[in-house]
CSV table of C-alpha atoms and ligand atoms in Angstrom, one decimal:
chain,number,residue,atom,x,y,z
A,1,UNK,CA,101.7,87.8,46.9
A,2,UNK,CA,103.9,88.7,50.1
A,3,UNK,CA,101.1,90.8,52.4
A,4,UNK,CA,102.6,93.3,55.1
A,5,UNK,CA,99.3,94.0,58.1
A,6,UNK,CA,99.5,96.7,60.0
A,7,UNK,CA,96.9,98.0,62.8
A,8,UNK,CA,97.7,101.9,63.4
A,9,UNK,CA,96.1,104.7,66.0
A,10,UNK,CA,93.7,103.4,69.3
A,11,UNK,CA,93.0,99.7,69.6
A,12,UNK,CA,89.3,98.9,68.7
A,13,UNK,CA,87.5,95.2,69.5
A,14,UNK,CA,87.5,93.8,66.6
A,15,UNK,CA,91.4,94.1,65.1
A,16,UNK,CA,91.8,90.8,65.1
A,17,UNK,CA,88.4,89.9,63.6
A,18,UNK,CA,90.2,91.7,60.4
A,19,UNK,CA,94.4,89.8,60.4
A,20,UNK,CA,92.0,86.1,61.2
A,21,UNK,CA,89.8,86.8,58.3
A,22,UNK,CA,92.3,88.9,55.4
A,23,UNK,CA,95.1,85.9,56.2
A,24,UNK,CA,93.2,82.8,56.3
A,25,UNK,CA,91.0,84.3,52.7
A,26,UNK,CA,94.1,85.2,51.3
A,27,UNK,CA,95.8,81.7,51.9
A,28,UNK,CA,93.3,79.7,51.1
A,29,UNK,CA,91.6,82.1,47.9
A,30,UNK,CA,94.6,83.2,46.8
A,31,UNK,CA,97.7,81.4,48.4
A,32,UNK,CA,99.0,85.0,48.9
A,33,UNK,CA,101.5,85.6,52.2
A,34,UNK,CA,100.8,87.0,54.9
A,35,UNK,CA,103.9,89.3,57.7
A,36,UNK,CA,102.5,91.2,60.7
A,37,UNK,CA,104.5,94.9,60.7
A,38,UNK,CA,104.4,95.9,65.3
A,39,UNK,CA,102.8,98.4,66.4
A,40,UNK,CA,101.9,100.4,63.0
A,41,UNK,CA,103.7,102.3,61.0
A,42,UNK,CA,106.8,101.9,64.0
A,43,UNK,CA,107.3,98.5,63.1
A,44,UNK,CA,106.9,99.3,58.7
A,45,UNK,CA,110.0,101.9,60.0
A,46,UNK,CA,112.2,99.7,61.5
A,47,UNK,CA,111.8,96.9,60.1
A,48,UNK,CA,109.6,94.6,62.5
A,49,UNK,CA,107.6,91.9,61.4
A,50,UNK,CA,106.3,88.6,62.8
A,51,UNK,CA,105.4,85.6,60.8
A,52,UNK,CA,101.1,85.7,60.3
A,53,UNK,CA,100.1,82.8,59.2
A,54,UNK,CA,97.1,80.4,59.4
A,55,UNK,CA,97.7,78.9,63.0
A,56,UNK,CA,98.4,81.4,63.9
A,57,UNK,CA,95.6,83.7,63.0
A,58,UNK,CA,92.7,80.9,63.5
A,59,UNK,CA,91.7,81.7,67.7
A,60,UNK,CA,91.5,84.7,67.4
A,61,UNK,CA,88.5,85.9,66.0
A,62,UNK,CA,87.3,86.7,69.9
A,63,UNK,CA,90.3,88.8,71.3
A,64,UNK,CA,90.4,92.6,71.9
A,65,UNK,CA,92.7,95.1,71.4
A,66,UNK,CA,95.3,94.2,68.3
A,67,UNK,CA,98.3,91.1,68.5
A,68,UNK,CA,100.3,92.9,66.2
A,69,UNK,CA,99.9,95.7,68.7
A,70,UNK,CA,99.6,99.5,67.7
A,71,UNK,CA,101.0,103.0,67.8
A,72,UNK,CA,100.8,107.0,66.1
A,73,UNK,CA,103.8,106.6,65.9
A,74,UNK,CA,103.7,109.1,62.2
A,75,UNK,CA,106.3,107.6,59.8
A,76,UNK,CA,105.3,111.2,57.2
A,77,UNK,CA,106.2,113.2,59.9
A,78,UNK,CA,109.3,113.9,58.7
A,79,UNK,CA,108.2,114.8,55.0
A,80,UNK,CA,106.1,113.7,52.7
A,81,UNK,CA,108.9,112.0,50.8
A,82,UNK,CA,111.2,110.4,53.0
A,83,UNK,CA,108.4,109.0,54.9
A,84,UNK,CA,107.5,107.4,51.3
A,85,UNK,CA,111.1,106.1,50.6
A,86,UNK,CA,111.4,105.3,53.9
A,87,UNK,CA,108.3,102.5,54.3
A,88,UNK,CA,109.0,101.3,49.8
A,89,UNK,CA,113.4,100.5,51.5
A,90,UNK,CA,112.1,98.2,53.9
A,91,UNK,CA,109.3,97.0,52.5
A,92,UNK,CA,111.7,95.8,49.6
A,93,UNK,CA,114.4,94.5,51.9
A,94,UNK,CA,111.4,92.5,53.2
A,95,UNK,CA,110.6,91.4,50.6
A,96,UNK,CA,107.0,92.2,50.9
A,97,UNK,CA,104.9,93.2,48.4
A,98,UNK,CA,102.0,95.4,49.9
A,99,UNK,CA,99.8,96.7,52.7
A,100,UNK,CA,96.9,95.9,54.3
A,101,UNK,CA,96.4,98.8,56.4
A,102,UNK,CA,94.0,98.7,59.4
A,103,UNK,CA,93.3,101.9,61.1
A,104,UNK,CA,91.1,105.3,61.6
A,105,UNK,CA,91.5,108.7,59.3
A,106,UNK,CA,95.1,109.1,60.3
A,107,UNK,CA,96.6,105.2,59.7
A,108,UNK,CA,94.8,105.3,56.5
A,109,UNK,CA,95.7,109.4,56.0
A,110,UNK,CA,99.1,107.9,55.3
A,111,UNK,CA,98.4,105.2,54.1
A,112,UNK,CA,96.6,107.1,51.1
A,113,UNK,CA,99.9,109.3,50.7
A,114,UNK,CA,102.4,106.3,50.2
A,115,UNK,CA,99.1,104.8,47.0
A,116,UNK,CA,99.2,108.6,45.5
A,117,UNK,CA,103.6,107.7,45.8
A,118,UNK,CA,103.0,103.7,44.1
A,119,UNK,CA,103.3,102.4,46.9
A,120,UNK,CA,100.5,99.1,46.5
A,121,UNK,CA,98.3,99.1,49.2
A,122,UNK,CA,95.0,98.5,50.5
A,123,UNK,CA,93.2,99.3,53.6
A,124,UNK,CA,90.4,98.5,56.3
A,125,UNK,CA,88.5,101.2,58.9
A,126,UNK,CA,88.8,100.8,62.3
A,127,UNK,CA,87.9,103.0,65.1
A,128,UNK,CA,85.8,102.8,68.0
A,129,UNK,CA,83.7,107.0,67.0
A,130,UNK,CA,82.0,105.6,63.8
A,131,UNK,CA,83.2,109.3,62.4
A,132,UNK,CA,84.5,108.2,59.4
A,133,UNK,CA,82.4,109.6,56.1
A,134,UNK,CA,83.5,106.2,53.5
A,135,UNK,CA,81.7,104.0,55.9
A,136,UNK,CA,78.2,103.0,57.4
A,137,UNK,CA,80.4,102.1,60.1
A,138,UNK,CA,82.9,100.3,61.9
A,139,UNK,CA,83.6,97.6,63.3
A,140,UNK,CA,84.3,98.7,67.4
A,141,UNK,CA,81.4,100.8,67.7
A,142,UNK,CA,79.2,98.4,68.4
A,143,UNK,CA,80.6,96.9,71.3
A,144,UNK,CA,82.1,100.2,72.8
A,145,UNK,CA,78.5,101.7,73.0
A,146,UNK,CA,76.8,98.2,74.6
A,147,UNK,CA,80.0,98.4,77.4
A,148,UNK,CA,78.6,102.3,78.5
A,149,UNK,CA,75.7,100.8,78.3
A,150,UNK,CA,76.0,98.3,80.9
A,151,UNK,CA,77.8,100.5,82.6
A,152,UNK,CA,75.5,102.9,82.8
A,153,UNK,CA,73.1,99.8,83.5
A,154,UNK,CA,75.0,100.0,86.7
A,155,UNK,CA,74.9,103.3,88.0
A,156,UNK,CA,71.0,103.8,87.7
A,157,UNK,CA,70.6,101.5,90.3
A,158,UNK,CA,73.8,102.9,92.1
A,159,UNK,CA,72.3,106.8,92.4
A,160,UNK,CA,68.7,105.5,92.4
A,161,UNK,CA,70.1,105.1,96.3
A,162,UNK,CA,71.2,107.6,96.5
A,163,UNK,CA,68.9,109.7,95.2
A,164,UNK,CA,72.0,111.0,92.7
A,165,UNK,CA,73.2,112.2,89.8
A,166,UNK,CA,75.5,110.0,88.3
A,167,UNK,CA,77.3,112.1,85.5
A,168,UNK,CA,79.5,109.1,82.6
A,169,UNK,CA,81.9,110.9,79.9
A,170,UNK,CA,82.2,108.8,77.1
A,171,UNK,CA,84.5,108.3,75.1
A,172,UNK,CA,84.5,110.7,71.7
A,173,UNK,CA,86.4,113.2,69.8
A,174,UNK,CA,85.1,114.7,67.2
A,175,UNK,CA,82.0,113.3,67.0
A,176,UNK,CA,79.2,111.6,69.7
A,177,UNK,CA,78.0,109.1,68.1
A,178,UNK,CA,78.8,106.6,71.3
A,179,UNK,CA,77.3,109.4,72.7
A,180,UNK,CA,74.5,109.0,71.2
A,181,UNK,CA,73.5,106.0,71.5
A,182,UNK,CA,74.6,105.3,75.5
A,183,UNK,CA,72.3,108.0,75.9
A,184,UNK,CA,69.3,106.8,74.2
A,185,UNK,CA,70.0,103.2,75.5
A,186,UNK,CA,70.7,103.7,78.8
A,187,UNK,CA,67.3,106.3,79.0
A,188,UNK,CA,69.6,109.1,80.1
A,189,UNK,CA,68.2,112.4,81.3
A,190,UNK,CA,70.8,114.8,79.0
A,191,UNK,CA,73.0,113.4,76.7
A,192,UNK,CA,75.8,116.1,75.3
A,193,UNK,CA,77.9,116.5,72.3
A,194,UNK,CA,80.9,117.9,71.0
A,195,UNK,CA,78.8,118.9,68.2
A,196,UNK,CA,75.8,120.9,70.8
A,197,UNK,CA,76.4,123.9,72.8
A,198,UNK,CA,76.2,123.4,76.1
A,199,UNK,CA,73.4,125.1,78.3
A,200,UNK,CA,74.3,124.1,81.8
A,201,UNK,CA,70.7,126.1,83.2
A,202,UNK,CA,68.4,123.7,80.4
A,203,UNK,CA,70.5,121.4,82.0
A,204,UNK,CA,70.9,122.4,85.2
A,205,UNK,CA,66.6,122.3,85.1
A,206,UNK,CA,66.5,118.6,83.0
A,207,UNK,CA,68.7,117.9,86.7
A,208,UNK,CA,65.7,119.4,88.6
A,209,UNK,CA,63.5,117.6,87.1
A,210,UNK,CA,64.2,113.8,87.6
A,211,UNK,CA,64.7,115.3,91.3
A,212,UNK,CA,61.1,116.5,92.1
A,213,UNK,CA,59.7,113.3,90.8
A,214,UNK,CA,61.9,111.6,93.0
A,215,UNK,CA,64.1,110.4,89.9
A,216,UNK,CA,68.4,109.1,89.9
A,217,UNK,CA,69.6,111.7,86.3
A,218,UNK,CA,71.6,110.0,84.7
A,219,UNK,CA,73.5,112.7,82.3
A,220,UNK,CA,76.2,111.0,79.8
A,221,UNK,CA,78.4,112.7,78.0
A,222,UNK,CA,81.2,113.2,75.5
A,223,UNK,CA,84.8,113.9,76.3
A,224,UNK,CA,85.0,116.1,74.2
A,225,UNK,CA,81.5,117.4,74.5
A,226,UNK,CA,82.9,122.0,75.6
A,227,UNK,CA,80.8,121.8,78.8
A,228,UNK,CA,83.0,125.4,79.3
A,229,UNK,CA,81.7,126.6,75.4
A,230,UNK,CA,85.8,123.7,74.8
A,231,UNK,CA,86.2,120.6,73.9
A,232,UNK,CA,88.4,120.0,78.0
A,233,UNK,CA,92.0,119.4,77.1
A,234,UNK,CA,94.5,117.5,79.8
A,235,UNK,CA,97.7,118.6,80.5
A,236,UNK,CA,99.1,116.4,78.1
A,237,UNK,CA,100.8,117.0,74.5
A,238,UNK,CA,100.1,116.9,71.7
A,239,UNK,CA,100.6,113.4,69.9
A,240,UNK,CA,102.3,112.9,66.7
A,241,UNK,CA,99.3,113.7,64.2
A,242,UNK,CA,98.7,116.5,66.1
A,243,UNK,CA,95.8,115.5,68.5
A,244,UNK,CA,95.5,116.8,72.4
A,245,UNK,CA,94.4,114.2,75.1
A,246,UNK,CA,91.1,115.3,75.7
A,247,UNK,CA,89.9,113.8,79.7
A,248,UNK,CA,87.2,116.3,82.2
A,249,UNK,CA,84.7,116.9,80.7
A,250,UNK,CA,82.1,115.1,83.0
A,251,UNK,CA,84.5,116.9,86.1
A,252,UNK,CA,83.7,120.0,85.0
A,253,UNK,CA,79.7,118.7,84.2
A,254,UNK,CA,79.4,117.7,87.6
A,255,UNK,CA,81.0,121.4,88.9
A,256,UNK,CA,78.7,123.1,87.3
A,257,UNK,CA,75.7,121.3,87.5
A,258,UNK,CA,76.9,121.2,91.8
A,259,UNK,CA,77.0,125.5,91.2
A,260,UNK,CA,73.4,126.0,89.7
A,261,UNK,CA,71.3,123.5,92.1
A,262,UNK,CA,71.8,123.9,95.9
A,263,UNK,CA,72.6,120.7,98.2
A,264,UNK,CA,73.1,118.4,94.5
A,265,UNK,CA,74.3,114.5,95.2
A,266,UNK,CA,77.0,114.1,92.9
A,267,UNK,CA,79.2,111.7,90.6
A,268,UNK,CA,80.9,111.4,88.2
A,269,UNK,CA,82.2,108.5,86.1
A,270,UNK,CA,84.6,108.2,82.8
A,271,UNK,CA,84.8,105.2,81.3
A,272,UNK,CA,87.3,106.3,78.7
A,273,UNK,CA,89.5,103.2,77.7
A,274,UNK,CA,87.2,100.8,79.2
A,275,UNK,CA,85.4,101.0,76.0
A,276,UNK,CA,87.9,100.3,73.3
A,277,UNK,CA,88.6,97.0,75.4
A,278,UNK,CA,88.2,93.7,75.4
A,279,UNK,CA,85.9,90.4,73.2
A,280,UNK,CA,84.4,92.1,69.6
A,281,UNK,CA,80.4,92.0,70.1
A,282,UNK,CA,79.5,89.5,67.2
A,283,UNK,CA,78.4,92.5,65.0
A,284,UNK,CA,81.3,94.2,65.5
A,285,UNK,CA,82.9,90.0,65.2
A,286,UNK,CA,80.9,90.5,61.6
A,287,UNK,CA,81.8,93.6,60.5
A,288,UNK,CA,85.5,93.1,60.9
A,289,UNK,CA,85.8,89.6,58.5
A,290,UNK,CA,83.6,91.4,56.0
A,291,UNK,CA,86.0,94.1,56.2
A,292,UNK,CA,89.2,91.9,56.5
A,293,UNK,CA,87.5,89.6,53.2
A,294,UNK,CA,87.3,92.5,51.6
A,295,UNK,CA,90.5,93.6,51.7
A,296,UNK,CA,92.3,90.9,50.7
A,297,UNK,CA,89.7,90.5,47.4
A,298,UNK,CA,90.9,93.9,46.8
A,299,UNK,CA,94.6,93.1,46.4
A,300,UNK,CA,93.8,89.7,44.9
A,301,UNK,CA,91.7,92.4,41.6
A,302,UNK,CA,94.8,95.1,41.9
A,303,UNK,CA,92.7,97.8,43.8
A,304,UNK,CA,94.5,99.2,45.3
A,305,UNK,CA,94.4,102.1,46.4
A,306,UNK,CA,91.0,100.8,48.2
A,307,UNK,CA,89.0,100.6,51.6
A,308,UNK,CA,86.6,98.6,52.3
A,309,UNK,CA,83.3,100.0,53.4
A,310,UNK,CA,79.6,99.8,54.2
A,311,UNK,CA,77.1,101.1,52.3
A,312,UNK,CA,73.7,100.0,53.2
A,313,UNK,CA,74.0,96.1,53.9
A,314,UNK,CA,76.8,95.4,51.6
A,315,UNK,CA,80.5,95.4,51.4
A,316,UNK,CA,82.1,97.4,49.1
A,317,UNK,CA,86.1,99.1,48.5
A,318,UNK,CA,86.0,102.3,48.1
A,319,UNK,CA,88.9,104.7,46.9
A,320,UNK,CA,90.8,105.0,50.6
A,321,UNK,CA,90.7,108.9,50.0
A,322,UNK,CA,87.3,108.9,51.1
A,323,UNK,CA,88.8,108.1,54.3
A,324,UNK,CA,89.8,110.7,55.5
A,325,UNK,CA,87.6,113.4,54.0
A,326,UNK,CA,85.0,115.5,56.0
A,327,UNK,CA,84.8,113.2,59.4
A,328,UNK,CA,81.7,112.0,59.8
A,329,UNK,CA,79.3,113.3,62.5
A,330,UNK,CA,75.8,112.9,64.4
A,331,UNK,CA,74.2,114.9,61.8
A,332,UNK,CA,71.2,117.7,63.5
A,333,UNK,CA,68.4,115.9,62.2
A,334,UNK,CA,69.2,113.1,64.5
A,335,UNK,CA,70.4,115.4,67.6
A,336,UNK,CA,66.5,116.8,66.7
A,337,UNK,CA,64.7,113.2,67.5
A,338,UNK,CA,64.6,113.3,70.7
A,339,UNK,CA,65.5,117.5,71.2
A,340,UNK,CA,62.6,118.1,74.2
A,341,UNK,CA,62.0,114.9,75.1
A,342,UNK,CA,62.1,114.3,79.1
A,343,UNK,CA,63.0,110.8,79.5
B,1,F6P,O1,90.0,108.2,68.2
B,1,F6P,C1,89.8,106.2,69.7
B,1,F6P,C2,89.8,107.4,70.3
B,1,F6P,O2,89.1,105.9,70.8
B,1,F6P,C3,88.6,109.2,70.9
B,1,F6P,O3,87.7,108.1,71.3
B,1,F6P,C4,90.3,109.1,71.8
B,1,F6P,O4,89.8,111.0,72.1
B,1,F6P,C5,91.1,108.6,71.8
B,1,F6P,O5,90.6,107.1,70.6
B,1,F6P,C6,92.0,108.4,72.8
B,1,F6P,O6,93.3,107.7,72.4
B,1,F6P,P1,94.4,107.3,73.1
B,1,F6P,O7,94.4,107.6,75.3
B,1,F6P,O8,94.8,105.9,72.6
B,1,F6P,O9,96.0,108.6,72.4
């Protein structure tokens, strides 16, 4: 079996570890051969492929980003039927028997449509946002949170020196998992999530209280938090999957605090794409490797239209369609754990 691998959507630490595990296991255990499509679905549409063999992938375990490149190209944007047909023709022309698609809700949504049209495909989930409901975890999240916490630990010391409120904006479009875990691990006094209404007066009260006891407030805000009642959108066009570019939540929060707390000294740091870059943590390398191994076993067993997923401590294969169902947002119970506490 000749397998084409692609990585689509926003990159995240661990993508290369999936590719490495899939190629090594597929070659050694099942006699498969592999090619990589460059830049996600763009590479499929353009027939842009590179060979992937054991020698090429062996050094990739700890390499951040994706050596295959990524894009937000949507092959179905001009219509599902034509899109599917084009993909089918490309795969046939290149002698590719099946696809291993590594992506988030958008990329796997395309994979689901292809599977429904009879194209042999399996998937592996990725996103630093950790918001896919079909899996208990996605690789990339652990690394992103670790990076954010290290940044906060540094910001806390300079904030304390200057008796300053430090606002830290982290990624998280629809789900606040990165903000929630960063806030908890960094000891933030305030954590704002996309899932919650923001009470700016209450936030200002916390800031005043922390300053009054000689502390330096740390506020972690998700880019998707509705600071002014709705998400802060950058003046940018929507991508091929209809997403707007977010940005500005941290600045909005700082501005509102300045209004409410006279004489406040404050600074904003937007961590943004720092959270997507760099070498994956050990936990992410393990999860990514297990997803790669599982996806190859699914291909070998003919369990097409499935996706590797973590359930508890086990990696299982679930229907691809589940990946693109409901987003896994932060539930009320997790938010209630820390509600009302003064850190
Ligand atoms: O979906 C992952 C994510 O990191 C989001 O948190 C963020 O909004 C988005 O990607 C930004 O992606 P880009 O700037 O690459 O379009």
